[in-house]
CSV table of C-alpha atoms in Angstrom, one decimal:
chain,number,residue,atom,x,y,z
A,1,MET,CA,156.8,59.6,-67.4
A,2,VAL,CA,160.2,60.7,-66.3
A,3,HIS,CA,160.4,62.6,-63.0
A,4,PHE,CA,163.3,64.8,-62.0
A,5,THR,CA,164.2,65.5,-58.4
A,6,ALA,CA,165.0,69.1,-57.5
A,7,GLU,CA,168.6,68.2,-57.3
A,8,GLU,CA,168.6,66.7,-60.8
A,9,LYS,CA,166.9,69.7,-62.2
A,10,SER,CA,169.5,71.9,-60.6
A,11,SER,CA,172.3,69.8,-62.0
A,12,ILE,CA,170.9,69.9,-65.5
A,13,THR,CA,170.2,73.7,-65.5
A,14,SER,CA,173.5,74.6,-64.0
A,15,THR,CA,175.4,72.5,-66.6
A,16,TRP,CA,173.3,73.8,-69.4
A,17,GLY,CA,174.0,77.4,-68.4
A,18,LYS,CA,177.7,76.8,-69.2
A,19,VAL,CA,177.2,75.0,-72.5
A,20,ASN,CA,178.1,76.8,-75.8
A,21,VAL,CA,175.1,75.6,-77.7
A,22,GLU,CA,176.5,76.2,-81.2
A,23,GLU,CA,179.9,74.5,-80.7
A,24,THR,CA,178.6,71.6,-78.5
A,25,GLY,CA,175.7,70.9,-81.0
A,26,GLY,CA,178.1,70.6,-83.9
A,27,GLU,CA,180.6,68.6,-81.9
A,28,ALA,CA,177.9,66.1,-80.8
A,29,LEU,CA,176.3,65.7,-84.2
A,30,GLY,CA,179.7,65.4,-85.8
A,31,ARG,CA,180.8,62.7,-83.4
A,32,LEU,CA,177.6,60.8,-83.9
A,33,LEU,CA,178.4,60.7,-87.6
A,34,VAL,CA,182.1,59.6,-86.9
A,35,VAL,CA,181.5,57.1,-84.2
A,36,TYR,CA,178.4,55.5,-85.8
A,37,PRO,CA,178.9,56.0,-89.5
A,38,TRP,CA,175.7,54.4,-90.4
A,39,THR,CA,173.9,57.5,-89.0
A,40,GLN,CA,175.2,59.3,-92.1
A,41,ARG,CA,172.3,57.7,-93.9
A,42,PHE,CA,170.1,60.7,-93.0
A,43,PHE,CA,172.5,63.3,-94.4
A,44,ASP,CA,173.2,62.6,-98.0
A,45,SER,CA,172.7,66.2,-98.8
A,46,PHE,CA,175.4,67.4,-96.4
A,47,GLY,CA,178.3,67.1,-98.8
A,48,ASN,CA,181.7,66.0,-97.6
A,49,LEU,CA,181.5,63.4,-94.8
A,50,SER,CA,184.5,61.4,-96.0
A,51,SER,CA,186.7,61.7,-92.9
A,52,ALA,CA,186.4,62.7,-89.2
A,53,SER,CA,188.0,66.1,-89.9
A,54,ALA,CA,185.7,66.6,-92.9
A,55,ILE,CA,182.7,65.8,-90.8
A,56,LEU,CA,183.6,68.0,-87.9
A,57,GLY,CA,184.5,70.9,-90.2
A,58,ASN,CA,181.4,70.6,-92.3
A,59,PRO,CA,179.3,73.8,-92.1
A,60,LYS,CA,176.0,71.9,-92.6
A,61,VAL,CA,176.9,69.5,-89.8
A,62,LYS,CA,177.6,72.4,-87.5
A,63,ALA,CA,174.4,74.3,-88.4
A,64,HIS,CA,172.3,71.2,-87.9
A,65,GLY,CA,174.0,70.3,-84.7
A,66,LYS,CA,173.2,73.8,-83.4
A,67,LYS,CA,169.5,73.4,-84.4
A,68,VAL,CA,169.3,70.0,-82.6
A,69,LEU,CA,171.0,71.3,-79.4
A,70,THR,CA,168.9,74.5,-79.3
A,71,SER,CA,165.9,72.2,-79.3
A,72,LEU,CA,167.4,70.4,-76.3
A,73,GLY,CA,167.3,73.8,-74.6
A,74,ASP,CA,163.5,73.6,-74.8
A,75,ALA,CA,163.7,70.3,-72.9
A,76,VAL,CA,165.8,71.9,-70.2
A,77,LYS,CA,163.2,74.6,-69.8
A,78,ASN,CA,160.3,72.1,-69.7
A,79,LEU,CA,161.6,69.1,-67.7
A,80,ASP,CA,158.1,68.4,-66.4
A,81,ASN,CA,156.5,68.1,-69.8
A,82,LEU,CA,159.0,66.5,-72.3
A,83,LYS,CA,156.3,64.7,-74.2
A,84,GLY,CA,154.3,67.8,-74.8
A,85,THR,CA,157.4,69.8,-75.7
A,86,PHE,CA,158.5,67.3,-78.4
A,87,SER,CA,155.1,66.3,-79.7
A,88,LYS,CA,155.4,68.1,-83.0
A,89,LEU,CA,159.0,67.1,-83.5
A,90,SER,CA,158.1,63.5,-82.8
A,91,GLU,CA,155.6,63.5,-85.6
A,92,LEU,CA,158.1,65.2,-87.9
A,93,HIS,CA,160.8,62.6,-87.1
A,94,CYS,CA,158.4,59.7,-87.8
A,95,ASP,CA,156.3,60.9,-90.7
A,96,LYS,CA,158.7,63.1,-92.7
A,97,LEU,CA,162.3,62.2,-91.5
A,98,HIS,CA,161.7,58.5,-90.9
A,99,VAL,CA,164.4,58.3,-88.2
A,100,ASP,CA,164.7,55.2,-86.1
A,101,PRO,CA,164.4,56.3,-82.4
A,102,GLU,CA,167.5,54.3,-81.6
A,103,ASN,CA,169.4,57.2,-83.2
A,104,PHE,CA,168.1,59.5,-80.5
A,105,ARG,CA,169.6,57.3,-77.8
A,106,LEU,CA,172.9,57.2,-79.7
A,107,LEU,CA,173.0,61.0,-80.0
A,108,GLY,CA,172.1,61.4,-76.3
A,109,ASN,CA,175.0,59.3,-75.3
A,110,VAL,CA,177.4,61.0,-77.6
A,111,LEU,CA,176.3,64.4,-76.2
A,112,ILE,CA,177.1,63.1,-72.7
A,113,VAL,CA,180.7,62.2,-73.8
A,114,VAL,CA,181.0,65.7,-75.2
A,115,LEU,CA,179.9,67.2,-71.9
A,116,ALA,CA,182.4,65.0,-70.1
A,117,ILE,CA,185.2,66.3,-72.4
A,118,HIS,CA,184.2,69.9,-71.7
A,119,PHE,CA,183.6,69.7,-68.0
A,120,GLY,CA,186.0,66.9,-66.9
A,121,LYS,CA,185.9,66.0,-63.2
A,122,GLU,CA,183.1,68.6,-62.7
A,123,PHE,CA,180.9,66.2,-64.7
A,124,THR,CA,180.5,63.9,-61.7
A,125,PRO,CA,178.7,60.6,-61.8
A,126,GLU,CA,175.7,62.2,-60.1
A,127,ILE,CA,175.5,65.0,-62.7
A,128,GLN,CA,176.0,62.5,-65.5
A,129,ALA,CA,173.1,60.5,-64.1
A,130,ALA,CA,170.8,63.5,-64.2
A,131,TRP,CA,171.8,64.1,-67.8
A,132,GLN,CA,171.3,60.4,-68.7
A,133,LYS,CA,167.8,60.7,-67.4
A,134,LEU,CA,167.3,63.9,-69.5
A,135,VAL,CA,168.5,62.4,-72.8
A,136,ALA,CA,166.6,59.2,-72.2
A,137,GLY,CA,163.4,61.3,-71.5
A,138,VAL,CA,164.0,63.3,-74.6
A,139,ALA,CA,164.5,60.2,-76.7
A,140,THR,CA,161.3,58.7,-75.3
A,141,ALA,CA,159.4,61.9,-76.0
A,142,LEU,CA,160.7,62.1,-79.5
A,143,ALA,CA,159.5,58.5,-80.1
A,144,HIS,CA,156.2,59.0,-78.4
A,145,LYS,CA,154.2,59.9,-81.5
A,146,TYR,CA,155.6,57.2,-83.7
A,147,HIS,CA,153.1,54.9,-85.4
B,1,MET,CA,177.4,57.5,-101.2
B,2,GLY,CA,176.6,54.1,-102.5
B,3,GLY,CA,179.9,53.7,-104.4
B,4,ASP,CA,182.0,54.7,-101.5
B,5,TYR,CA,180.3,52.2,-99.2
B,6,TRP,CA,181.3,49.2,-101.3
B,7,LEU,CA,184.9,50.4,-101.6
B,8,ILE,CA,185.2,50.7,-97.8
B,9,ALA,CA,183.4,47.3,-97.3
B,10,ASN,CA,186.0,45.6,-99.6
B,11,GLN,CA,188.9,47.2,-97.7
B,12,ARG,CA,187.5,46.0,-94.4
B,13,ALA,CA,187.0,42.5,-95.8
B,14,GLU,CA,190.7,42.3,-96.6
B,15,LEU,CA,191.5,43.3,-93.0
B,16,LYS,CA,189.5,40.4,-91.6
B,17,LEU,CA,191.8,37.6,-93.0
B,18,ASN,CA,192.6,36.0,-89.6
B,19,SER,CA,189.2,36.4,-88.0
B,20,ASN,CA,187.0,33.4,-87.6
B,21,THR,CA,184.2,35.2,-86.0
B,22,VAL,CA,181.7,37.7,-87.3
B,23,THR,CA,182.9,40.6,-85.0
B,24,MET,CA,184.1,43.9,-86.4
B,25,SER,CA,187.9,44.1,-86.6
B,26,LEU,CA,190.1,47.0,-85.7
B,27,THR,CA,192.2,48.9,-88.3
B,28,ASN,CA,195.9,49.5,-87.5
B,29,THR,CA,195.1,53.2,-87.0
B,30,GLU,CA,192.5,52.3,-84.4
B,31,LYS,CA,194.8,49.9,-82.6
B,32,THR,CA,197.5,52.6,-82.3
B,33,ILE,CA,195.0,55.1,-80.9
B,34,ILE,CA,193.7,52.6,-78.3
B,35,VAL,CA,197.1,51.5,-77.2
B,36,SER,CA,198.3,55.1,-76.8
B,37,ILE,CA,195.4,56.2,-74.7
B,38,TRP,CA,195.7,53.0,-72.6
B,39,ALA,CA,199.3,54.0,-71.9
B,40,LYS,CA,198.0,57.1,-70.1
B,41,ILE,CA,195.3,55.2,-68.3
B,42,ALA,CA,197.8,52.5,-67.2
B,43,THR,CA,199.3,54.9,-64.7
B,44,HIS,CA,196.0,54.9,-62.6
B,45,VAL,CA,194.1,51.9,-63.9
B,46,ASP,CA,192.4,51.2,-60.6
B,47,SER,CA,190.8,54.6,-60.2
B,48,ILE,CA,189.6,54.6,-63.8
B,49,GLY,CA,187.9,51.3,-63.2
B,50,VAL,CA,186.3,52.4,-60.0
B,51,GLU,CA,185.0,55.7,-61.5
B,52,ALA,CA,183.5,53.7,-64.5
B,53,LEU,CA,181.6,51.5,-62.0
B,54,GLU,CA,180.5,54.5,-60.0
B,55,ARG,CA,179.1,56.1,-63.2
B,56,LEU,CA,177.5,52.8,-64.1
B,57,PHE,CA,175.7,52.5,-60.8
B,58,ALA,CA,174.7,56.1,-60.6
B,59,SER,CA,173.2,56.3,-64.2
B,60,TYR,CA,171.9,52.8,-64.4
B,61,PRO,CA,170.8,51.7,-60.9
B,62,GLN,CA,169.4,48.4,-62.2
B,63,THR,CA,173.0,47.3,-62.7
B,64,LYS,CA,173.4,47.1,-59.0
B,65,THR,CA,171.3,44.0,-59.0
B,66,TYR,CA,174.4,42.0,-59.9
B,67,PHE,CA,176.1,43.1,-56.7
B,68,PRO,CA,173.8,42.4,-53.8
B,69,HIS,CA,176.8,41.0,-51.9
B,70,PHE,CA,178.8,44.2,-52.3
B,71,ASP,CA,179.2,47.4,-50.3
B,72,LEU,CA,178.7,49.9,-53.1
B,73,HIS,CA,179.4,53.1,-51.2
B,74,PRO,CA,182.0,55.3,-52.9
B,75,ASP,CA,185.5,54.2,-52.0
B,76,SER,CA,184.4,50.8,-50.5
B,77,ALA,CA,187.2,48.2,-50.6
B,78,GLN,CA,185.0,45.9,-52.7
B,79,LEU,CA,184.3,48.6,-55.2
B,80,ARG,CA,188.0,49.5,-55.5
B,81,SER,CA,188.9,45.8,-55.9
B,82,HIS,CA,186.3,45.2,-58.5
B,83,GLY,CA,187.0,48.4,-60.4
B,84,SER,CA,190.6,47.3,-60.5
B,85,LYS,CA,189.7,43.9,-61.8
B,86,VAL,CA,187.5,45.1,-64.6
B,87,ALA,CA,189.9,47.8,-65.7
B,88,ASN,CA,192.9,45.4,-65.7
B,89,ALA,CA,190.9,42.9,-67.8
B,90,ILE,CA,190.4,45.7,-70.4
B,91,GLY,CA,194.1,46.3,-70.2
B,92,ASP,CA,194.7,42.6,-71.0
B,93,ALA,CA,192.6,43.1,-74.1
B,94,VAL,CA,194.6,46.1,-75.1
B,95,LYS,CA,197.9,44.3,-74.6
B,96,ASN,CA,196.6,41.4,-76.7
B,97,ILE,CA,194.7,43.6,-79.1
B,98,ASP,CA,195.5,41.2,-82.1
B,99,ASN,CA,193.8,38.3,-80.3
B,100,ILE,CA,191.3,39.6,-77.8
B,101,GLU,CA,189.3,36.3,-78.0
B,102,LYS,CA,192.3,34.3,-76.7
B,103,ALA,CA,193.2,36.9,-74.0
B,104,LEU,CA,189.7,36.9,-72.6
B,105,ALA,CA,188.7,33.2,-73.2
B,106,LYS,CA,188.5,32.4,-69.5
B,107,LEU,CA,186.5,35.6,-68.7
B,108,SER,CA,184.2,34.7,-71.6
B,109,GLU,CA,183.4,31.4,-70.0
B,110,LEU,CA,183.0,33.0,-66.6
B,111,HIS,CA,180.4,35.5,-67.9
B,112,ALA,CA,178.5,32.8,-69.9
B,113,TYR,CA,178.3,30.1,-67.3
B,114,ILE,CA,178.7,31.7,-63.9
B,115,LEU,CA,178.0,35.4,-64.0
B,116,ARG,CA,175.4,35.5,-66.8
B,117,VAL,CA,175.2,39.3,-66.9
B,118,ASP,CA,172.5,40.2,-69.4
B,119,PRO,CA,174.2,41.4,-72.6
B,120,VAL,CA,172.5,44.8,-72.5
B,121,ASN,CA,174.7,45.7,-69.6
B,122,PHE,CA,177.9,45.5,-71.6
B,123,LYS,CA,176.8,48.6,-73.6
B,124,LEU,CA,176.1,50.4,-70.3
B,125,LEU,CA,179.5,49.7,-68.8
B,126,SER,CA,181.2,50.5,-72.1
B,127,HIS,CA,179.5,53.9,-72.2
B,128,SER,CA,180.5,54.5,-68.6
B,129,PHE,CA,184.1,53.8,-69.5
B,130,LEU,CA,184.0,56.2,-72.5
B,131,VAL,CA,182.6,58.9,-70.3
B,132,THR,CA,185.3,58.3,-67.7
B,133,ILE,CA,188.1,58.4,-70.3
B,134,ALA,CA,186.6,61.5,-71.9
B,135,ALA,CA,186.5,63.3,-68.5
B,136,HIS,CA,190.1,62.4,-67.7
B,137,TYR,CA,191.7,62.9,-71.2
B,138,PRO,CA,189.7,65.6,-73.0
B,139,ALA,CA,192.5,66.5,-75.4
B,140,GLU,CA,193.3,63.0,-76.4
B,141,PHE,CA,189.7,61.8,-76.7
B,142,THR,CA,189.2,63.2,-80.3
B,143,ALA,CA,186.3,62.0,-82.4
B,144,GLU,CA,188.6,59.3,-83.9
B,145,ALA,CA,189.7,58.1,-80.5
B,146,HIS,CA,186.0,58.1,-79.4
B,147,ALA,CA,185.2,55.9,-82.4
B,148,ALA,CA,188.1,53.6,-81.9
B,149,TRP,CA,187.4,53.1,-78.2
B,150,ASP,CA,183.6,52.6,-78.7
B,151,LYS,CA,184.5,49.9,-81.4
B,152,PHE,CA,187.1,48.3,-79.1
B,153,LEU,CA,184.8,48.0,-76.1
B,154,SER,CA,182.1,46.7,-78.4
B,155,ILE,CA,184.5,43.9,-79.6
B,156,VAL,CA,185.4,43.2,-75.9
B,157,SER,CA,181.7,42.9,-75.1
B,158,SER,CA,181.1,40.5,-78.0
B,159,VAL,CA,184.0,38.3,-76.9
B,160,LEU,CA,182.6,38.2,-73.4
B,161,THR,CA,179.1,37.3,-74.5
B,162,GLU,CA,180.2,34.9,-77.3
B,163,LYS,CA,179.4,31.7,-75.4
B,164,TYR,CA,176.1,32.8,-73.9
B,165,ARG,CA,174.2,30.4,-76.1
């Protein structure tokens, strides 16, 4: 189980406090679909994904990105119980959505790049390390109920 | 979606005329993006290299196992020298973007026979570079630039691990 130090928790919550969940979610999901185009396989119903600008401007991508990142907010509030927090979502991603957990790792890393863009130098190596731990913990929690 | 996929695959196959390997190849658009961002990085290559290493060691402490002989404190002479070395090698790949294999041939042998860094670590360092570039050049690091650089570093990693077995 992943364990966060007090300093790591503080880094995570203070960064999160400054994140625009709606914009950042859409940006992260959009970039996932641009940088790793094979991830588009899950989104046939989303309409126009034919170019980077189409993807980033796509309202369904933005809406879904917001949903995903809002869920990450639950992780931030429950750093000591990620597996419990994501138990139902884990079952959903396995049984209904059939998503390879590798995609959670890819999205986590794309989110970190987006945070680096927004926060620049303020996103220090130490703060990044705390966030890497968080996204890895969330990815593991989302994969935990797979069978 | 199925029809579009085959159209794009055929276009990419045409671009691979000179490639003898099975690595992905960069489009001209991607090369232009990579070169233009490198031009900005080139003014302070060393510090970009050092920061990428600092991010690597902070986020992935297991990577420090390759440097037991180094003083890894921030701003150590060894860290600065190594960061410079790594970043400049990436610069060589950019300057020879049409033949990365040739430009990095010696480094490829070094990694295969002497250093033997486990291949998983190339992804970790590549990610650390992406984060460093993103933090320094937020305006330039668009989704397309992100994609181009991720692909480029993936190609560099493939070249460096090509001779592993």
